[in-house]
């Protein structure tokens, strides 16, 4: 997407409609939330979500937060609970993200959840974000709108400095007010604070009637989203394979003889978009998996990171 002209949009009805149209056609739009500017793409479109990783130059597939217009919309994608209801009433719209089990038939791209069976959901409070979510009328996957490794952007100028020419549009509605990222709370057996943020653990405790479990900060940062193990196939995975050995099925890349091809034409965005579905498909056969060499540039870095995890010895 390098070389795209990045449109400047404002929070007028016409521009919000334009931004929703860009999202609908698979494009990326940076938009303000009360925490930081997010880099939004259609959460149900594999290619759009792959393009988010590509634009940010992210070296790994960390799960992304799905932004939604309302509690009702959230309930279409995740299994709702009593605790979720109480927290949503207290803090939504606002800077609290809830991680909940995905519902059957959710339609969310596996690149959003990094293959997990839980989804992080949030209803933001910012008026422009809400207007965009209503106009788009679907889940918007959005990490912070900065190149990987740089500081989160709290103004449209920050976004342009990092992503100009790499995304379709920036919706400029001034600086963000919270400037802190959202608090992430996993609603598993015990509510667990996965990332501190705009809403404090005490505020959450008051609503839940008990303090959430916390994880030490270093762990939360170096291993985000690892409360449940990352998706790994149950079959063995062998990397950098040149051909099949024994009973193996070959996951290919580029013009080659294989069982499933990530991208016949050698397109890394297409390969990223298909990665999780391809691994699931091969895993279902119960046969060992061999994976062809994937180049290490662009999205190849994130694909290889994920494949290395899939191939690593299991400790569970
Ligand atoms: P960012 O996109 O920079 O706001 O970061 C999103 C954060 O949410 C990351 O730390 C993710 O690991 C975390 N996250 C998103 N989805 C999940 C999930 N399903 N389980 C656990 N953590 C998640
Ligand atoms: Mg970030």
GROMACS .gro file of C-alpha atoms and ligand atoms in nm:
model
  340
    1UNK     CA    1   0.000   0.000   0.000
    2UNK     CA    2   0.309   0.217  -0.005
    3UNK     CA    3   0.254   0.509  -0.241
    4UNK     CA    4  -0.115   0.551  -0.155
    5UNK     CA    5  -0.225   0.911  -0.128
    6UNK     CA    6  -0.348   0.948   0.230
    7UNK     CA    7  -0.668   1.156   0.229
    8UNK     CA    8  -0.731   1.403   0.505
    9UNK     CA    9  -1.087   1.375   0.633
   10UNK     CA   10  -1.261   1.568   0.908
   11UNK     CA   11  -1.553   1.480   1.134
   12UNK     CA   12  -1.824   1.611   0.899
   13UNK     CA   13  -2.110   1.384   0.798
   14UNK     CA   14  -1.981   1.372   0.439
   15UNK     CA   15  -1.630   1.275   0.548
   16UNK     CA   16  -1.748   1.015   0.800
   17UNK     CA   17  -1.956   0.858   0.523
   18UNK     CA   18  -1.648   0.862   0.299
   19UNK     CA   19  -1.438   0.698   0.575
   20UNK     CA   20  -1.699   0.424   0.626
   21UNK     CA   21  -1.697   0.363   0.250
   22UNK     CA   22  -1.318   0.325   0.251
   23UNK     CA   23  -1.344   0.069   0.535
   24UNK     CA   24  -1.618  -0.117   0.347
   25UNK     CA   25  -1.397  -0.149   0.041
   26UNK     CA   26  -1.113  -0.294   0.249
   27UNK     CA   27  -0.911   0.027   0.296
   28UNK     CA   28  -0.752   0.158   0.615
   29UNK     CA   29  -0.859   0.471   0.801
   30UNK     CA   30  -0.684   0.618   1.105
   31UNK     CA   31  -0.939   0.768   1.343
   32UNK     CA   32  -0.937   0.933   1.685
   33UNK     CA   33  -1.055   0.760   2.000
   34UNK     CA   34  -1.040   0.902   2.351
   35UNK     CA   35  -0.724   0.696   2.416
   36UNK     CA   36  -0.505   0.729   2.105
   37UNK     CA   37  -0.556   0.740   1.727
   38UNK     CA   38  -0.640   0.392   1.600
   39UNK     CA   39  -0.552   0.239   1.262
   40UNK     CA   40  -0.886   0.095   1.157
   41UNK     CA   41  -0.976  -0.180   0.912
   42UNK     CA   42  -1.279  -0.403   0.862
   43UNK     CA   43  -1.237  -0.676   1.128
   44UNK     CA   44  -1.422  -0.926   0.907
   45UNK     CA   45  -1.193  -0.877   0.608
   46UNK     CA   46  -0.870  -1.084   0.619
   47UNK     CA   47  -0.697  -0.865   0.360
   48UNK     CA   48  -0.783  -0.544   0.543
   49UNK     CA   49  -0.649  -0.681   0.872
   50UNK     CA   50  -0.333  -0.806   0.699
   51UNK     CA   51  -0.293  -0.456   0.556
   52UNK     CA   52  -0.301  -0.313   0.911
   53UNK     CA   53   0.001  -0.526   1.004
   54UNK     CA   54   0.171  -0.433   0.678
   55UNK     CA   55   0.118  -0.058   0.727
   56UNK     CA   56   0.247  -0.071   1.085
   57UNK     CA   57   0.539  -0.297   0.996
   58UNK     CA   58   0.447  -0.514   1.294
   59UNK     CA   59   0.689  -0.804   1.334
   60UNK     CA   60   0.430  -1.032   1.497
   61UNK     CA   61   0.057  -1.100   1.499
   62UNK     CA   62  -0.058  -0.968   1.838
   63UNK     CA   63  -0.435  -0.982   1.872
   64UNK     CA   64  -0.615  -0.655   1.794
   65UNK     CA   65  -0.906  -0.486   1.966
   66UNK     CA   66  -1.240  -0.490   1.782
   67UNK     CA   67  -1.413  -0.153   1.819
   68UNK     CA   68  -1.792  -0.159   1.816
   69UNK     CA   69  -2.071   0.098   1.816
   70UNK     CA   70  -2.272  -0.049   2.107
   71UNK     CA   71  -2.314  -0.325   2.364
   72UNK     CA   72  -2.575  -0.484   2.135
   73UNK     CA   73  -2.318  -0.500   1.856
   74UNK     CA   74  -2.060  -0.658   2.091
   75UNK     CA   75  -2.306  -0.932   2.186
   76UNK     CA   76  -2.313  -1.047   1.823
   77UNK     CA   77  -1.948  -1.151   1.840
   78UNK     CA   78  -1.869  -1.257   2.198
   79UNK     CA   79  -2.035  -1.466   2.463
   80UNK     CA   80  -2.174  -1.208   2.702
   81UNK     CA   81  -2.181  -1.252   3.080
   82UNK     CA   82  -2.313  -1.092   3.393
   83UNK     CA   83  -1.977  -0.939   3.472
   84UNK     CA   84  -1.946  -0.805   3.117
   85UNK     CA   85  -2.287  -0.646   3.151
   86UNK     CA   86  -2.200  -0.471   3.477
   87UNK     CA   87  -1.864  -0.346   3.347
   88UNK     CA   88  -2.014  -0.226   3.019
   89UNK     CA   89  -2.283  -0.036   3.206
   90UNK     CA   90  -2.025   0.132   3.424
   91UNK     CA   91  -1.753   0.210   3.168
   92UNK     CA   92  -1.887   0.197   2.811
   93UNK     CA   93  -1.852   0.394   2.604
   94UNK     CA   94  -1.501   0.444   2.738
   95UNK     CA   95  -1.141   0.322   2.771
   96UNK     CA   96  -1.211  -0.034   2.895
   97UNK     CA   97  -1.149  -0.334   2.669
   98UNK     CA   98  -1.308  -0.669   2.759
   99UNK     CA   99  -1.168  -1.002   2.638
  100UNK     CA  100  -1.445  -1.260   2.603
  101UNK     CA  101  -1.502  -1.597   2.427
  102UNK     CA  102  -1.590  -1.566   2.058
  103UNK     CA  103  -1.933  -1.679   1.950
  104UNK     CA  104  -1.984  -1.947   1.686
  105UNK     CA  105  -2.022  -1.797   1.336
  106UNK     CA  106  -1.866  -1.466   1.445
  107UNK     CA  107  -1.709  -1.391   1.105
  108UNK     CA  108  -1.414  -1.208   1.264
  109UNK     CA  109  -1.086  -1.256   1.077
  110UNK     CA  110  -0.850  -1.492   1.264
  111UNK     CA  111  -0.580  -1.230   1.210
  112UNK     CA  112  -0.770  -1.007   1.455
  113UNK     CA  113  -0.754  -1.265   1.736
  114UNK     CA  114  -0.419  -1.409   1.624
  115UNK     CA  115  -0.599  -1.741   1.605
  116UNK     CA  116  -0.728  -1.733   1.966
  117UNK     CA  117  -1.088  -1.820   2.049
  118UNK     CA  118  -1.136  -1.499   2.247
  119UNK     CA  119  -1.192  -1.147   2.119
  120UNK     CA  120  -1.104  -0.811   2.274
  121UNK     CA  121  -1.399  -0.571   2.237
  122UNK     CA  122  -1.447  -0.206   2.321
  123UNK     CA  123  -1.704   0.067   2.262
  124UNK     CA  124  -1.508   0.394   2.242
  125UNK     CA  125  -1.649   0.722   2.369
  126UNK     CA  126  -1.498   0.966   2.119
  127UNK     CA  127  -1.772   1.127   1.910
  128UNK     CA  128  -1.591   1.089   1.577
  129UNK     CA  129  -1.511   0.723   1.653
  130UNK     CA  130  -1.875   0.663   1.741
  131UNK     CA  131  -1.997   0.835   1.426
  132UNK     CA  132  -1.759   0.625   1.214
  133UNK     CA  133  -1.865   0.301   1.388
  134UNK     CA  134  -2.233   0.380   1.334
  135UNK     CA  135  -2.177   0.469   0.970
  136UNK     CA  136  -1.969   0.157   0.907
  137UNK     CA  137  -2.207  -0.056   1.112
  138UNK     CA  138  -1.958  -0.334   1.184
  139UNK     CA  139  -1.654  -0.422   1.391
  140UNK     CA  140  -1.342  -0.213   1.325
  141UNK     CA  141  -1.009  -0.374   1.418
  142UNK     CA  142  -0.772  -0.102   1.533
  143UNK     CA  143  -0.431  -0.105   1.697
  144UNK     CA  144  -0.264   0.230   1.762
  145UNK     CA  145  -0.196   0.422   1.439
  146UNK     CA  146   0.184   0.430   1.459
  147UNK     CA  147   0.460   0.232   1.293
  148UNK     CA  148   0.560  -0.062   1.513
  149UNK     CA  149   0.804   0.040   1.785
  150UNK     CA  150   0.712   0.411   1.782
  151UNK     CA  151   0.510   0.610   2.031
  152UNK     CA  152   0.131   0.591   2.014
  153UNK     CA  153  -0.019   0.888   1.826
  154UNK     CA  154  -0.250   1.131   2.005
  155UNK     CA  155  -0.297   1.369   1.709
  156UNK     CA  156  -0.355   1.342   1.334
  157UNK     CA  157  -0.015   1.505   1.281
  158UNK     CA  158   0.153   1.217   1.469
  159UNK     CA  159  -0.036   0.970   1.252
  160UNK     CA  160   0.068   1.142   0.928
  161UNK     CA  161   0.430   1.156   1.041
  162UNK     CA  162   0.434   0.777   1.077
  163UNK     CA  163   0.191   0.645   0.819
  164UNK     CA  164   0.159   0.901   0.536
  165UNK     CA  165   0.138   0.719   0.203
  166UNK     CA  166   0.074   0.384   0.373
  167UNK     CA  167  -0.299   0.414   0.451
  168UNK     CA  168  -0.605   0.545   0.264
  169UNK     CA  169  -0.716   0.817   0.502
  170UNK     CA  170  -0.677   0.997   0.834
  171UNK     CA  171  -0.987   1.124   1.007
  172UNK     CA  172  -0.866   1.434   1.188
  173UNK     CA  173  -1.069   1.550   1.485
  174UNK     CA  174  -0.804   1.710   1.700
  175UNK     CA  175  -0.596   1.568   1.985
  176UNK     CA  176  -0.705   1.271   2.200
  177UNK     CA  177  -0.812   1.348   2.556
  178UNK     CA  178  -0.709   1.041   2.760
  179UNK     CA  179  -0.380   0.978   2.581
  180UNK     CA  180  -0.347   0.654   2.778
  181UNK     CA  181  -0.433   0.322   2.617
  182UNK     CA  182  -0.744   0.133   2.722
  183UNK     CA  183  -0.741  -0.093   3.024
  184UNK     CA  184  -0.769  -0.455   2.908
  185UNK     CA  185  -0.961  -0.697   3.128
  186UNK     CA  186  -0.988  -1.067   3.047
  187UNK     CA  187  -1.316  -1.215   3.166
  188UNK     CA  188  -1.207  -1.574   3.210
  189UNK     CA  189  -1.254  -1.796   3.520
  190UNK     CA  190  -1.127  -1.502   3.723
  191UNK     CA  191  -1.131  -1.148   3.582
  192UNK     CA  192  -0.771  -1.062   3.498
  193UNK     CA  193  -0.613  -0.728   3.425
  194UNK     CA  194  -0.412  -0.787   3.106
  195UNK     CA  195  -0.300  -0.426   3.057
  196UNK     CA  196  -0.336  -0.125   3.283
  197UNK     CA  197  -0.481   0.183   3.116
  198UNK     CA  198  -0.737   0.462   3.128
  199UNK     CA  199  -0.955   0.289   3.391
  200UNK     CA  200  -0.791   0.181   3.716
  201UNK     CA  201  -0.798  -0.164   3.878
  202UNK     CA  202  -0.973  -0.005   4.176
  203UNK     CA  203  -1.256   0.126   3.959
  204UNK     CA  204  -1.295  -0.221   3.806
  205UNK     CA  205  -1.285  -0.383   4.153
  206UNK     CA  206  -1.561  -0.155   4.274
  207UNK     CA  207  -1.794  -0.272   3.998
  208UNK     CA  208  -1.701  -0.640   4.025
  209UNK     CA  209  -1.704  -0.648   4.404
  210UNK     CA  210  -1.355  -0.806   4.403
  211UNK     CA  211  -1.012  -0.706   4.277
  212UNK     CA  212  -0.920  -0.848   3.936
  213UNK     CA  213  -0.610  -1.069   3.918
  214UNK     CA  214  -0.311  -0.875   3.794
  215UNK     CA  215  -0.007  -0.989   3.603
  216UNK     CA  216   0.329  -0.833   3.652
  217UNK     CA  217   0.385  -0.546   3.410
  218UNK     CA  218   0.691  -0.682   3.234
  219UNK     CA  219   0.513  -1.003   3.151
  220UNK     CA  220   0.209  -0.817   3.022
  221UNK     CA  221   0.423  -0.614   2.786
  222UNK     CA  222   0.659  -0.877   2.652
  223UNK     CA  223   0.392  -1.144   2.621
  224UNK     CA  224   0.068  -0.966   2.543
  225UNK     CA  225  -0.237  -1.182   2.507
  226UNK     CA  226  -0.063  -1.490   2.639
  227UNK     CA  227  -0.301  -1.573   2.920
  228UNK     CA  228  -0.428  -1.853   2.704
  229UNK     CA  229  -0.160  -2.016   2.494
  230UNK     CA  230  -0.123  -1.881   2.144
  231UNK     CA  231  -0.287  -2.084   1.872
  232UNK     CA  232  -0.064  -2.377   1.784
  233UNK     CA  233  -0.159  -2.669   1.559
  234UNK     CA  234  -0.177  -3.006   1.735
  235UNK     CA  235   0.021  -3.164   1.450
  236UNK     CA  236   0.397  -3.120   1.432
  237UNK     CA  237   0.524  -2.833   1.216
  238UNK     CA  238   0.854  -2.838   1.023
  239UNK     CA  239   0.982  -2.508   0.880
  240UNK     CA  240   1.181  -2.416   0.568
  241UNK     CA  241   1.082  -2.739   0.399
  242UNK     CA  242   1.185  -2.798   0.038
  243UNK     CA  243   0.957  -3.099  -0.008
  244UNK     CA  244   0.728  -3.341   0.178
  245UNK     CA  245   0.874  -3.609   0.402
  246UNK     CA  246   0.674  -3.922   0.491
  247UNK     CA  247   0.317  -3.838   0.571
  248UNK     CA  248   0.358  -3.459   0.570
  249UNK     CA  249   0.130  -3.211   0.402
  250UNK     CA  250   0.311  -2.914   0.253
  251UNK     CA  251   0.203  -2.554   0.314
  252UNK     CA  252   0.349  -2.361   0.023
  253UNK     CA  253   0.427  -2.008  -0.083
  254UNK     CA  254   0.468  -1.893  -0.443
  255UNK     CA  255   0.451  -2.101  -0.756
  256UNK     CA  256   0.514  -2.455  -0.629
  257UNK     CA  257   0.368  -2.801  -0.586
  258UNK     CA  258   0.205  -2.815  -0.240
  259UNK     CA  259  -0.117  -2.912  -0.057
  260UNK     CA  260  -0.226  -2.565   0.051
  261UNK     CA  261  -0.071  -2.247  -0.087
  262UNK     CA  262  -0.053  -1.926   0.118
  263UNK     CA  263  -0.015  -1.727  -0.202
  264UNK     CA  264   0.040  -1.873  -0.545
  265UNK     CA  265   0.165  -1.534  -0.669
  266UNK     CA  266   0.401  -1.485  -0.374
  267UNK     CA  267   0.203  -1.195  -0.226
  268UNK     CA  268   0.281  -1.158   0.146
  269UNK     CA  269  -0.042  -0.969   0.228
  270UNK     CA  270  -0.244  -1.251   0.076
  271UNK     CA  271  -0.028  -1.503   0.262
  272UNK     CA  272  -0.083  -1.329   0.596
  273UNK     CA  273  -0.456  -1.306   0.531
  274UNK     CA  274  -0.473  -1.682   0.470
  275UNK     CA  275  -0.225  -1.801   0.734
  276UNK     CA  276  -0.453  -1.900   1.023
  277UNK     CA  277  -0.722  -2.055   0.803
  278UNK     CA  278  -0.453  -2.258   0.621
  279UNK     CA  279  -0.301  -2.384   0.948
  280UNK     CA  280  -0.645  -2.484   1.080
  281UNK     CA  281  -0.729  -2.663   0.756
  282UNK     CA  282  -0.406  -2.864   0.760
  283UNK     CA  283  -0.427  -2.929   1.133
  284UNK     CA  284  -0.769  -3.089   1.091
  285UNK     CA  285  -0.617  -3.368   0.885
  286UNK     CA  286  -0.407  -3.480   1.184
  287UNK     CA  287  -0.105  -3.519   0.955
  288UNK     CA  288   0.233  -3.353   1.017
  289UNK     CA  289   0.278  -3.017   0.848
  290UNK     CA  290   0.579  -2.899   0.649
  291UNK     CA  291   0.603  -2.529   0.562
  292UNK     CA  292   0.795  -2.384   0.269
  293UNK     CA  293   1.041  -2.099   0.318
  294UNK     CA  294   0.868  -1.759   0.353
  295UNK     CA  295   1.073  -1.447   0.274
  296UNK     CA  296   1.159  -1.236   0.580
  297UNK     CA  297   1.072  -0.890   0.440
  298UNK     CA  298   0.745  -0.697   0.490
  299UNK     CA  299   0.472  -0.912   0.642
  300UNK     CA  300   0.703  -1.213   0.607
  301UNK     CA  301   0.856  -1.126   0.945
  302UNK     CA  302   0.521  -1.157   1.125
  303UNK     CA  303   0.432  -1.474   0.930
  304UNK     CA  304   0.765  -1.634   1.021
  305UNK     CA  305   0.727  -1.529   1.384
  306UNK     CA  306   0.391  -1.706   1.399
  307UNK     CA  307   0.521  -2.014   1.218
  308UNK     CA  308   0.818  -2.040   1.456
  309UNK     CA  309   0.577  -2.039   1.750
  310UNK     CA  310   0.366  -2.305   1.580
  311UNK     CA  311   0.677  -2.519   1.529
  312UNK     CA  312   0.821  -2.466   1.880
  313UNK     CA  313   0.821  -2.758   2.125
  314UNK     CA  314   0.496  -2.764   2.325
  315UNK     CA  315   0.491  -2.730   2.701
  316UNK     CA  316   0.120  -2.791   2.748
  317LIG     P1  317  -0.317  -0.235   2.093
  317LIG     O1  318  -0.367  -0.290   1.963
  317LIG     O2  319  -0.180  -0.176   2.083
  317LIG     O3  320  -0.417  -0.147   2.161
  317LIG     O4  321  -0.299  -0.362   2.187
  317LIG     C1  322  -0.404  -0.452   2.202
  317LIG     C2  323  -0.376  -0.534   2.324
  317LIG     O5  324  -0.488  -0.620   2.349
  317LIG     C3  325  -0.255  -0.623   2.311
  317LIG     O6  326  -0.179  -0.617   2.429
  317LIG     C4  327  -0.318  -0.759   2.293
  317LIG     O7  328  -0.235  -0.864   2.330
  317LIG     C5  329  -0.444  -0.750   2.377
  317LIG     N1  330  -0.546  -0.845   2.332
  317LIG     C6  331  -0.622  -0.831   2.224
  317LIG     N2  332  -0.700  -0.941   2.206
  317LIG     C7  333  -0.672  -1.025   2.307
  317LIG     C8  334  -0.718  -1.154   2.344
  317LIG     N3  335  -0.810  -1.219   2.271
  317LIG     N4  336  -0.666  -1.211   2.454
  317LIG     C9  337  -0.575  -1.145   2.528
  317LIG     N5  338  -0.525  -1.023   2.498
  317LIG    C10  339  -0.572  -0.963   2.389
  318LIG    MG1  340   0.025   0.017   2.012
   0.00000   0.00000   0.00000
